[in-house]
Amino acid sequence: MDVSRVVELPPLVPARMVNEFAYCPRLFHLEWVQGQFESNADTAIGTWQHRDVDRARGAPGEPGGHAGARRSTSLMVGSERLGLVAVIDAVEADDGEFVPVDTKKGRAPAHGPGWESDLVQLCVQGLLLREHGYPTSYGELYFAESRERRRVEFTEELIARTIATVERLRSVATAPQAPPPLVDSPKCPRCSLVGICLPDETNALSERSVAQPRRLTPRDSEARPVYVTEQGAHVGLKDGRLVVSVDRQPRSEVRMLDVSQINVLGNAQVSTQLLRECFRRQVPVLWFSYGGWFSGMAEGLPSKNVELRRRQAGVSRQAGLPIARRLINGKIRNARTLLMRNSRSRNQRVVDSLRTLAADALESRSLESLLGTEGAAARLYFGEFATMIRSDVGFDWEGRNRRPPRDPVNCLLSFAYSLIVKDLTATVYGVGFDPYSGFYHRPRFGRPALALDLAEEFRPLIGDSLVVSVLNNGEIKGSDFVVRAGGVALTDSGRRSVLRAYERRLDTEVSHPVFGYRVTYRRVMEVQARMMAAYLLREVPEYLPFTTR
């Protein structure tokens, strides 16, 4: 693999990205080169505080010509010679001088006129104004929280630092790999991209830090999936709200702000207006057959993280064996743990055999032998699956079957697995992977092989545990199923019960076996996908599956 390959850099670097680079080179690479961005409270506050200066008003006039506005806002200036571009919050005319004013959301620092990242960003704006003939010898930083201005002189020393920063930025931007994360930095906790960067986790696995990883992964979003199960429903958009209608009569609605994904089960129509809004908000729309098979998804433009997809494509199936071994090892270990926790008549021989097979998975010399190990473990595990289901709930188990499932338990398992795969498909796509190119599952038309790969370690923890729980707790009864031509399917009410239980399972918090902090299964899916990306990008030495004890 040619890791020395460089990427082509866009001709103009935004001043805002110079700020990001001076603050953290990795943040800059993730946001500008890879196009990854997440909002948080700080970015929302910053947007609100920029609301006045974000509206373009006034013009400073031509240098040496007619007088322009006393104050201009949202002024775009760029220079091919400097290779820079900026949208300046405000430019104020002062006795023949033009003063760029940059708004910052926080408080002014105790020492100095501003933070280094803010100084170089403001200096870029001053250099661009000079390039266009506007005399400027200083700029001002306005700190919204403390409501004070700080004057920044454009000294030769600051200009030299700024130019050097831009040169380093270009070098980092053209490299195929992001810089390593900051180590134990106080900048990380409030960074909006901390859940994408995973600095402490990456540093711990690469042994760049011996400190226990902080729980920097941001809290789960308040947004949640929407499931549309009513056949013939219409899903549209009205006044910023998702509206589900049947026979043109609204049945339910929810703010788009509270929607993380839209799941359509069976035949329902999704409006073009809603799809466009989903693309803008990066909300995936996922379709299932009426029987619960995951059919496909629609999302906006793919991630700019081309390097990750290039690495993914460059890994042959045999070269992907180390990842596949870890995935199957994790799956077998989690299946063993589930049996030990829930079996009402533990078969110690099976438990011991699963431990041995989990170890054998790590020693497999080929994908074919790994398939054999997984198959042997599955036969043992599903041979004991009935011992986890209460005998008085009225559901028999004679082994795994599918397409179509021929009994209620297999129907539940297939539906739960489809839900896991749809969430992982959306997750790996959002990280920047190609969901259809895997390391263990063979790529086939329309099959998200990579999502199926990652699903292996989650099948016992989320899917199987969900099925055991809803049966033993009486959330699902015999009346929640219907038999058609020998196949068993869930009724509408049964499907809704499973969906509620599935979302509840994703919200369950568990201790991360590697990093120690508590995290929901919903967030674990993304963490594992990003750790797989870090492995492919050679930021961590190996991929470790998520397992519980």
Coordinates of C-alpha atoms in Angstrom, one line a residue:
M1 CA 0.0 0.0 0.0
D2 CA 1.4 3.4 -1.0
V3 CA 1.2 5.4 2.2
S4 CA 3.4 8.1 0.8
R5 CA 0.7 9.2 -1.6
V6 CA -0.5 12.8 -1.1
V7 CA -3.9 14.2 -1.8
E8 CA -4.5 17.3 -3.9
L9 CA -5.1 20.4 -1.9
P10 CA -7.9 22.9 -2.8
P11 CA -6.3 26.2 -4.0
L12 CA -7.7 28.4 -1.2
V13 CA -7.4 27.7 2.5
P14 CA -10.2 29.3 4.6
A15 CA -9.1 31.5 7.5
R16 CA -11.3 29.5 9.8
M17 CA -9.3 26.4 9.0
V18 CA -6.1 28.2 9.8
N19 CA -7.7 28.8 13.3
E20 CA -8.6 25.1 13.6
F21 CA -5.1 24.0 12.6
A22 CA -3.4 26.3 15.1
Y23 CA -5.8 24.9 17.8
C24 CA -5.3 21.2 16.8
P25 CA -3.9 19.9 13.6
R26 CA -5.9 16.7 13.9
L27 CA -9.2 18.7 14.3
F28 CA -8.3 20.5 11.1
H29 CA -7.6 17.3 9.1
L30 CA -10.8 15.6 10.3
E31 CA -12.9 18.7 9.6
W32 CA -11.5 20.1 6.3
V33 CA -9.7 17.2 4.6
Q34 CA -12.1 14.4 5.6
G35 CA -15.2 16.7 5.8
Q36 CA -16.3 15.4 9.2
F37 CA -18.3 17.7 11.4
E38 CA -20.5 17.5 14.5
S39 CA -22.4 20.3 16.3
N40 CA -22.4 20.7 20.0
A41 CA -23.5 23.3 22.5
D42 CA -20.4 25.5 21.9
T43 CA -20.9 25.5 18.1
A44 CA -24.6 26.3 18.5
I45 CA -23.7 29.2 20.8
G46 CA -21.1 30.4 18.4
T47 CA -23.6 30.4 15.5
W48 CA -26.1 32.3 17.6
Q49 CA -23.6 35.0 18.5
H50 CA -22.6 35.4 14.9
R51 CA -26.2 35.9 13.7
D52 CA -25.8 39.7 13.1
V53 CA -22.4 39.6 11.4
D54 CA -23.3 36.6 9.3
R55 CA -25.6 38.8 7.2
A56 CA -23.8 40.6 4.4
R57 CA -24.3 44.3 4.8
G58 CA -22.4 47.3 3.5
A59 CA -19.1 47.5 1.5
P60 CA -15.9 49.2 2.4
G61 CA -15.6 50.8 -1.1
E62 CA -12.7 50.7 -3.4
P63 CA -9.2 51.6 -2.0
G64 CA -8.5 55.2 -2.8
G65 CA -11.9 55.6 -4.5
H66 CA -15.3 56.6 -3.2
A67 CA -16.0 56.2 0.5
G68 CA -17.8 52.9 1.5
A69 CA -19.8 51.9 4.5
R70 CA -18.5 52.8 7.9
R71 CA -19.0 49.1 8.9
S72 CA -19.3 46.1 6.6
T73 CA -20.3 42.6 7.7
S74 CA -19.8 39.1 6.3
L75 CA -17.2 40.4 3.7
M76 CA -15.6 37.7 1.6
V77 CA -12.1 38.3 0.4
G78 CA -9.6 35.9 -1.2
S79 CA -6.2 35.8 -2.9
E80 CA -4.9 33.3 -5.3
R81 CA -1.4 34.5 -4.6
L82 CA -1.7 33.9 -0.9
G83 CA -3.8 30.8 -1.3
L84 CA -6.2 32.1 1.3
V85 CA -9.9 33.1 1.6
A86 CA -11.9 34.5 4.5
V87 CA -15.4 35.7 5.3
I88 CA -14.6 38.5 7.7
D89 CA -17.3 39.1 10.4
A90 CA -16.9 42.9 10.2
V91 CA -14.6 45.5 8.6
E92 CA -14.7 49.0 10.1
A93 CA -13.3 52.1 8.4
D94 CA -11.2 54.3 10.8
D95 CA -9.4 57.3 9.4
G96 CA -8.2 55.6 6.2
E97 CA -7.5 52.3 8.0
F98 CA -9.7 49.2 7.6
V99 CA -10.0 47.2 10.7
P100 CA -11.1 43.5 10.6
V101 CA -13.2 42.5 13.6
D102 CA -13.5 38.8 14.4
T103 CA -16.3 37.7 16.9
K104 CA -15.4 35.0 19.4
K105 CA -18.0 33.3 21.6
G106 CA -16.0 33.0 24.9
R107 CA -14.2 35.3 27.3
A108 CA -11.1 37.2 26.6
P109 CA -7.9 35.4 27.9
A110 CA -6.3 36.7 31.1
H111 CA -3.0 37.4 29.4
G112 CA -2.4 38.7 25.9
P113 CA -4.9 40.0 23.3
G114 CA -6.2 36.5 22.3
W115 CA -5.4 32.8 21.9
E116 CA -2.8 31.9 19.3
S117 CA -5.4 30.3 17.0
D118 CA -7.5 33.5 17.0
L119 CA -4.5 35.7 16.4
V120 CA -3.4 33.9 13.3
Q121 CA -6.9 33.8 11.9
L122 CA -7.3 37.5 12.4
C123 CA -3.9 38.1 10.8
V124 CA -5.0 36.1 7.7
Q125 CA -7.9 38.5 7.4
G126 CA -5.5 41.5 7.7
L127 CA -3.2 40.0 5.0
L128 CA -6.2 39.5 2.7
L129 CA -7.4 43.1 3.1
R130 CA -3.8 44.3 2.4
E131 CA -3.7 42.1 -0.7
H132 CA -6.8 44.0 -2.0
G133 CA -5.3 47.4 -1.3
Y134 CA -7.1 48.2 2.0
P135 CA -4.6 49.7 4.5
T136 CA -4.7 47.8 7.8
S137 CA -2.2 47.7 10.5
Y138 CA -4.3 46.0 13.3
G139 CA -7.4 44.1 13.9
E140 CA -9.7 43.5 16.8
L141 CA -11.1 40.4 18.6
Y142 CA -14.5 40.8 20.1
F143 CA -15.3 38.3 22.9
A144 CA -19.0 38.0 23.2
E145 CA -19.2 36.4 26.6
S146 CA -17.1 39.1 28.3
R147 CA -18.2 41.8 25.8
E148 CA -14.8 43.3 25.3
R149 CA -12.5 44.0 22.4
R150 CA -8.9 43.3 22.2
R151 CA -6.6 45.1 19.7
V152 CA -4.1 42.9 17.8
E153 CA -1.3 44.6 16.0
F154 CA -0.2 43.0 12.7
T155 CA 3.5 42.9 13.6
E156 CA 6.1 41.4 11.3
E157 CA 6.5 38.7 14.0
L158 CA 2.8 37.8 14.0
I159 CA 2.8 37.8 10.2
A160 CA 5.7 35.4 10.1
R161 CA 4.0 33.1 12.5
T162 CA 0.8 33.1 10.5
I163 CA 2.6 32.4 7.2
A164 CA 4.5 29.5 8.9
T165 CA 1.3 28.1 10.3
V166 CA -0.3 28.2 6.8
E167 CA 2.8 26.4 5.4
R168 CA 2.5 23.6 8.0
L169 CA -1.2 23.4 7.4
R170 CA -0.6 22.7 3.7
S171 CA 1.9 20.0 4.6
V172 CA -0.5 18.3 6.9
A173 CA -3.5 18.6 4.5
T174 CA -1.6 16.9 1.7
A175 CA -0.6 13.9 3.9
P176 CA -2.7 10.8 3.5
Q177 CA -3.1 10.3 7.2
A178 CA -4.4 12.6 10.0
P179 CA -2.0 13.8 12.6
P180 CA -2.1 11.8 15.9
P181 CA -4.5 13.0 18.6
L182 CA -3.3 15.4 21.3
V183 CA -2.2 13.5 24.4
D184 CA -4.2 14.1 27.6
S185 CA -5.1 17.6 26.4
P186 CA -7.6 19.9 28.2
K187 CA -8.7 21.0 24.7
C188 CA -10.4 17.6 24.0
P189 CA -13.4 17.4 26.3
R190 CA -15.3 20.4 24.8
C191 CA -14.3 19.7 21.2
S192 CA -17.3 19.0 19.0
L193 CA -15.4 16.3 17.1
V194 CA -14.2 14.4 20.2
G195 CA -16.6 11.5 19.5
I196 CA -15.1 11.2 16.0
C197 CA -11.5 11.7 16.9
L198 CA -11.5 9.5 20.0
P199 CA -8.2 10.9 21.2
D200 CA -7.8 9.0 24.5
E201 CA -8.9 5.7 23.1
T202 CA -6.6 6.0 20.1
N203 CA -3.7 7.1 22.3
A204 CA -4.3 4.2 24.7
L205 CA -4.4 1.5 22.0
S206 CA -1.3 3.0 20.3
E207 CA 0.5 3.3 23.7
R208 CA 1.1 7.0 23.2
S209 CA -0.5 7.6 26.7
V210 CA -0.6 5.4 29.8
A211 CA -3.4 7.4 31.4
Q212 CA -6.8 5.8 31.8
P213 CA -9.0 7.1 28.9
R214 CA -11.4 9.8 29.9
R215 CA -15.1 9.4 29.0
L216 CA -14.7 12.0 26.2
T217 CA -17.3 10.4 23.9
P218 CA -20.2 12.9 23.9
R219 CA -23.5 11.9 25.4
D220 CA -25.9 10.2 23.1
S221 CA -28.0 12.7 21.1
E222 CA -31.6 13.3 22.2
A223 CA -32.6 12.5 18.6
R224 CA -34.0 9.0 18.2
P225 CA -35.1 6.8 15.2
V226 CA -38.6 7.1 13.8
Y227 CA -40.3 3.8 12.7
V228 CA -43.1 3.9 10.2
T229 CA -45.1 0.7 10.3
E230 CA -48.5 1.7 8.9
Q231 CA -49.0 0.4 5.4
G232 CA -49.9 3.1 2.9
A233 CA -48.7 5.9 5.1
H234 CA -47.2 9.1 3.7
V235 CA -44.2 10.6 5.5
G236 CA -43.7 14.3 4.7
L237 CA -42.2 17.5 6.0
K238 CA -44.1 20.5 7.3
D239 CA -42.7 23.5 9.1
G240 CA -39.6 21.7 10.2
R241 CA -41.5 18.7 11.5
L242 CA -41.8 15.1 10.2
V243 CA -45.5 14.3 9.7
V244 CA -46.9 10.8 9.2
S245 CA -50.3 10.8 7.5
V246 CA -52.7 8.0 6.5
D247 CA -55.5 8.8 4.0
R248 CA -54.3 12.4 4.1
Q249 CA -55.0 12.6 7.8
P250 CA -52.0 13.4 10.1
R251 CA -51.4 10.5 12.6
S252 CA -48.2 11.7 14.3
E253 CA -45.5 14.3 14.0
V254 CA -42.1 15.0 15.5
R255 CA -39.5 17.8 15.2
M256 CA -36.8 17.0 12.7
L257 CA -34.4 18.1 15.4
D258 CA -35.4 15.0 17.4
V259 CA -35.0 12.5 14.4
S260 CA -31.8 10.5 14.1
Q261 CA -33.1 8.2 11.3
I262 CA -36.3 7.2 9.5
N263 CA -37.2 3.5 9.2
V264 CA -39.9 2.5 6.7
L265 CA -41.3 -1.0 7.1
G266 CA -43.3 -2.2 4.2
N267 CA -45.1 0.1 1.8
A268 CA -45.1 3.8 2.8
Q269 CA -44.2 6.9 0.7
V270 CA -41.5 9.3 1.7
S271 CA -41.7 12.8 0.2
T272 CA -38.9 14.4 -1.9
Q273 CA -39.0 17.5 0.4
L274 CA -38.4 15.2 3.5
L275 CA -35.6 13.4 1.7
R276 CA -33.8 16.6 0.9
E277 CA -34.1 17.8 4.5
C278 CA -32.7 14.4 5.7
F279 CA -29.8 14.7 3.3
R280 CA -29.1 18.2 4.7
R281 CA -29.3 17.0 8.3
Q282 CA -27.4 13.8 7.6
V283 CA -30.4 11.7 8.7
P284 CA -30.5 8.3 6.9
V285 CA -33.7 6.9 5.6
L286 CA -33.8 3.1 5.8
W287 CA -36.3 0.7 4.1
F288 CA -37.4 -2.8 5.2
S289 CA -39.7 -5.3 3.5
Y290 CA -43.0 -5.9 5.2
G291 CA -41.5 -9.1 6.7
G292 CA -38.6 -7.1 8.3
W293 CA -35.8 -7.7 5.8
F294 CA -33.4 -4.7 5.6
S295 CA -33.7 -3.6 2.0
G296 CA -31.5 -0.5 1.6
M297 CA -31.0 3.1 2.6
A298 CA -30.8 6.7 1.3
E299 CA -28.4 9.2 2.7
G300 CA -26.7 12.4 1.5
L301 CA -23.3 12.6 -0.2
P302 CA -20.7 10.2 1.2
S303 CA -17.9 11.2 3.6
K304 CA -14.9 13.0 2.1
N305 CA -12.7 10.5 3.9
V306 CA -11.4 9.1 0.6
E307 CA -8.2 7.8 2.3
L308 CA -10.2 5.4 4.5
R309 CA -12.2 4.0 1.6
R310 CA -8.9 3.6 -0.3
R311 CA -7.3 1.7 2.5
Q312 CA -10.5 -0.4 2.8
A313 CA -10.5 -1.3 -0.8
G314 CA -6.7 -2.1 -0.7
V315 CA -7.2 -4.7 1.9
S316 CA -7.9 -8.1 0.3
R317 CA -10.0 -10.7 2.0
Q318 CA -7.0 -12.5 3.1
A319 CA -5.3 -9.3 4.3
G320 CA -8.5 -8.6 6.3
L321 CA -8.1 -11.9 8.2
P322 CA -6.7 -10.2 11.4
I323 CA -9.9 -8.1 11.6
A324 CA -12.1 -11.1 10.8
R325 CA -10.5 -13.2 13.5
R326 CA -11.1 -10.5 16.1
L327 CA -14.7 -10.2 15.1
I328 CA -15.5 -13.9 15.3
N329 CA -13.5 -14.2 18.6
G330 CA -15.7 -11.4 20.0
K331 CA -18.9 -13.1 18.7
I332 CA -18.1 -16.4 20.3
R333 CA -17.0 -14.9 23.6
N334 CA -20.2 -12.8 23.8
A335 CA -22.4 -15.9 22.9
R336 CA -20.7 -17.8 25.7
T337 CA -21.3 -15.0 28.2
L338 CA -25.0 -14.8 27.3
L339 CA -25.3 -18.6 27.8
M340 CA -23.6 -18.4 31.2
R341 CA -25.8 -15.6 32.3
N342 CA -29.2 -16.9 31.1
S343 CA -29.1 -20.7 30.7
R344 CA -31.4 -22.4 33.2
S345 CA -29.4 -25.7 32.8
R346 CA -25.8 -24.8 32.0
N347 CA -24.0 -27.3 29.9
Q348 CA -20.4 -26.9 31.1
R349 CA -19.1 -28.9 28.1
V350 CA -20.6 -26.4 25.7
V351 CA -19.3 -23.4 27.7
D352 CA -15.8 -24.9 27.8
S353 CA -15.9 -25.7 24.1
L354 CA -17.0 -22.1 23.2
R355 CA -14.0 -20.8 25.2
T356 CA -11.7 -23.1 23.1
L357 CA -13.3 -22.1 19.8
A358 CA -12.9 -18.4 20.7
A359 CA -9.2 -19.0 21.1
D360 CA -9.1 -21.1 17.9
A361 CA -10.6 -18.2 16.0
L362 CA -7.6 -16.0 16.8
E363 CA -5.3 -18.7 15.4
S364 CA -7.1 -19.3 12.2
R365 CA -4.8 -19.3 9.2
S366 CA -7.5 -18.6 6.6
L367 CA -11.0 -17.3 6.2
E368 CA -12.1 -20.8 5.3
S369 CA -10.9 -22.3 8.6
L370 CA -12.4 -19.3 10.5
L371 CA -15.8 -20.0 8.9
G372 CA -15.5 -23.6 10.1
T373 CA -14.7 -22.4 13.6
E374 CA -17.6 -20.0 13.6
G375 CA -20.0 -22.7 12.3
A376 CA -18.9 -25.1 15.0
A377 CA -19.5 -22.5 17.7
A378 CA -22.9 -21.5 16.2
R379 CA -24.0 -25.2 16.3
L380 CA -23.1 -25.5 20.0
Y381 CA -24.5 -22.2 21.0
F382 CA -27.9 -22.5 19.2
G383 CA -28.1 -26.1 20.5
E384 CA -28.4 -24.6 23.9
F385 CA -30.4 -21.5 23.0
A386 CA -33.7 -23.1 24.3
T387 CA -32.2 -23.3 27.8
M388 CA -32.3 -19.5 28.0
I389 CA -36.1 -19.3 27.2
R390 CA -38.6 -20.0 30.0
S391 CA -40.4 -23.3 29.4
D392 CA -43.8 -21.8 30.3
V393 CA -43.9 -19.1 27.7
G394 CA -45.1 -21.5 25.0
F395 CA -42.4 -21.1 22.3
D396 CA -40.5 -24.1 21.0
W397 CA -37.0 -24.0 19.6
E398 CA -35.6 -26.7 17.2
G399 CA -32.6 -24.8 15.9
R400 CA -31.8 -21.9 13.7
N401 CA -33.7 -21.4 10.4
R402 CA -34.5 -18.4 8.2
R403 CA -35.7 -17.1 4.8
P404 CA -38.4 -17.4 5.8
P405 CA -38.2 -18.2 9.5
R406 CA -40.4 -21.2 10.3
D407 CA -41.1 -20.5 14.0
P408 CA -41.6 -17.4 16.2
V409 CA -38.2 -17.5 17.9
N410 CA -36.4 -17.5 14.6
C411 CA -38.7 -14.8 13.3
L412 CA -37.6 -12.6 16.2
L413 CA -33.9 -13.4 15.7
S414 CA -34.1 -12.5 12.0
F415 CA -35.9 -9.2 12.7
A416 CA -33.5 -8.3 15.5
Y417 CA -30.5 -9.0 13.3
S418 CA -31.9 -6.9 10.5
L419 CA -32.3 -4.0 12.9
I420 CA -28.6 -4.3 14.0
V421 CA -27.4 -4.4 10.4
K422 CA -29.4 -1.4 9.4
D423 CA -27.9 0.6 12.3
L424 CA -24.4 -0.5 11.5
T425 CA -24.9 0.2 7.8
A426 CA -25.8 3.8 8.7
T427 CA -22.9 4.0 11.2
V428 CA -20.1 2.7 8.9
Y429 CA -21.4 4.9 6.1
G430 CA -21.2 7.9 8.3
V431 CA -17.7 7.1 9.4
G432 CA -16.6 7.0 5.8
F433 CA -16.5 3.3 4.9
D434 CA -18.1 1.6 2.0
P435 CA -20.7 -0.6 3.7
Y436 CA -20.7 -3.2 1.0
S437 CA -17.0 -4.1 1.1
G438 CA -16.3 -6.3 4.1
F439 CA -13.4 -8.3 5.5
Y440 CA -15.2 -11.5 6.6
H441 CA -18.5 -11.6 4.7
R442 CA -18.2 -12.0 0.9
P443 CA -19.4 -9.0 -1.0
R444 CA -22.6 -9.7 -2.9
F445 CA -25.1 -7.6 -4.7
G446 CA -27.1 -5.5 -2.3
R447 CA -25.5 -7.0 0.9
P448 CA -23.7 -4.6 3.3
A449 CA -20.8 -6.9 4.0
L450 CA -19.0 -4.6 6.3
A451 CA -22.1 -3.9 8.4
L452 CA -22.6 -7.7 8.6
D453 CA -18.9 -8.0 9.8
L454 CA -19.4 -5.6 12.6
A455 CA -22.7 -7.1 13.5
E456 CA -21.1 -10.4 14.5
E457 CA -19.9 -9.1 17.9
F458 CA -23.3 -7.5 18.5
R459 CA -25.6 -10.3 17.6
P460 CA -25.5 -12.0 21.0
L461 CA -25.3 -8.8 23.1
I462 CA -28.2 -7.0 21.4
G463 CA -30.1 -9.4 19.1
D464 CA -30.1 -12.6 21.0
S465 CA -30.4 -10.9 24.4
L466 CA -33.4 -8.9 23.1
V467 CA -35.2 -12.0 21.9
V468 CA -34.6 -13.8 25.2
S469 CA -35.8 -10.8 27.1
V470 CA -39.1 -10.1 25.2
L471 CA -40.0 -13.8 25.4
N472 CA -39.2 -14.3 29.1
N473 CA -40.8 -11.0 30.1
G474 CA -44.0 -11.7 28.2
E475 CA -43.7 -8.6 25.9
I476 CA -44.2 -10.9 22.9
K477 CA -47.0 -13.5 22.9
G478 CA -48.2 -16.1 20.4
S479 CA -50.9 -13.6 19.1
D480 CA -48.1 -11.3 17.9
F481 CA -47.2 -13.7 15.0
V482 CA -48.9 -14.8 11.8
V483 CA -48.2 -17.9 9.7
R484 CA -48.1 -17.5 5.9
A485 CA -47.2 -20.4 3.6
G486 CA -45.1 -22.1 6.3
G487 CA -43.3 -18.9 7.2
V488 CA -43.8 -16.9 10.4
A489 CA -44.0 -13.1 10.5
L490 CA -44.7 -10.5 13.2
T491 CA -48.0 -8.7 13.3
D492 CA -48.0 -4.9 13.3
S493 CA -48.4 -4.7 17.0
G494 CA -45.8 -7.4 17.6
R495 CA -43.3 -5.5 15.4
R496 CA -43.9 -2.3 17.4
S497 CA -43.3 -4.2 20.6
V498 CA -40.0 -5.5 19.3
L499 CA -39.0 -2.0 18.1
R500 CA -39.6 -0.5 21.5
A501 CA -37.6 -3.3 23.2
Y502 CA -34.7 -2.9 20.6
E503 CA -34.4 0.9 21.2
R504 CA -34.5 0.3 24.9
R505 CA -31.7 -2.2 24.6
L506 CA -29.6 0.3 22.6
D507 CA -30.0 2.8 25.4
T508 CA -28.6 0.3 28.0
E509 CA -25.3 1.4 29.5
V510 CA -22.4 -1.0 29.8
S511 CA -18.7 -0.7 30.9
H512 CA -16.4 -0.6 28.0
P513 CA -14.0 -3.6 28.4
V514 CA -11.0 -1.8 27.0
F515 CA -11.5 1.9 28.0
G516 CA -13.3 1.4 31.3
Y517 CA -16.0 4.1 31.0
R518 CA -19.7 3.4 30.8
V519 CA -21.3 3.9 27.4
T520 CA -24.6 2.9 25.7
Y521 CA -24.8 0.1 23.1
R522 CA -26.0 2.8 20.7
R523 CA -22.6 4.7 21.1
V524 CA -20.6 1.5 21.3
M525 CA -21.5 0.8 17.6
E526 CA -20.0 4.0 16.5
V527 CA -16.9 3.7 18.7
Q528 CA -16.2 0.2 17.3
A529 CA -16.6 1.4 13.7
R530 CA -14.2 4.3 14.4
M531 CA -11.7 2.0 16.0
M532 CA -11.8 -0.2 12.9
A533 CA -11.1 2.9 10.8
A534 CA -8.2 3.8 13.1
Y535 CA -6.8 0.3 12.6
L536 CA -7.0 0.6 8.8
L537 CA -5.4 4.0 8.9
R538 CA -2.6 2.6 11.1
E539 CA -3.4 4.8 14.1
V540 CA -3.8 1.8 16.4
P541 CA -2.0 -1.6 16.1
E542 CA -5.0 -3.9 16.2
Y543 CA -8.8 -4.0 16.2
L544 CA -10.3 -5.1 19.5
P545 CA -13.9 -6.4 19.5
F546 CA -16.4 -5.3 22.1
T547 CA -17.0 -8.0 24.6
T548 CA -18.8 -8.2 28.0
R549 CA -17.9 -10.4 31.0

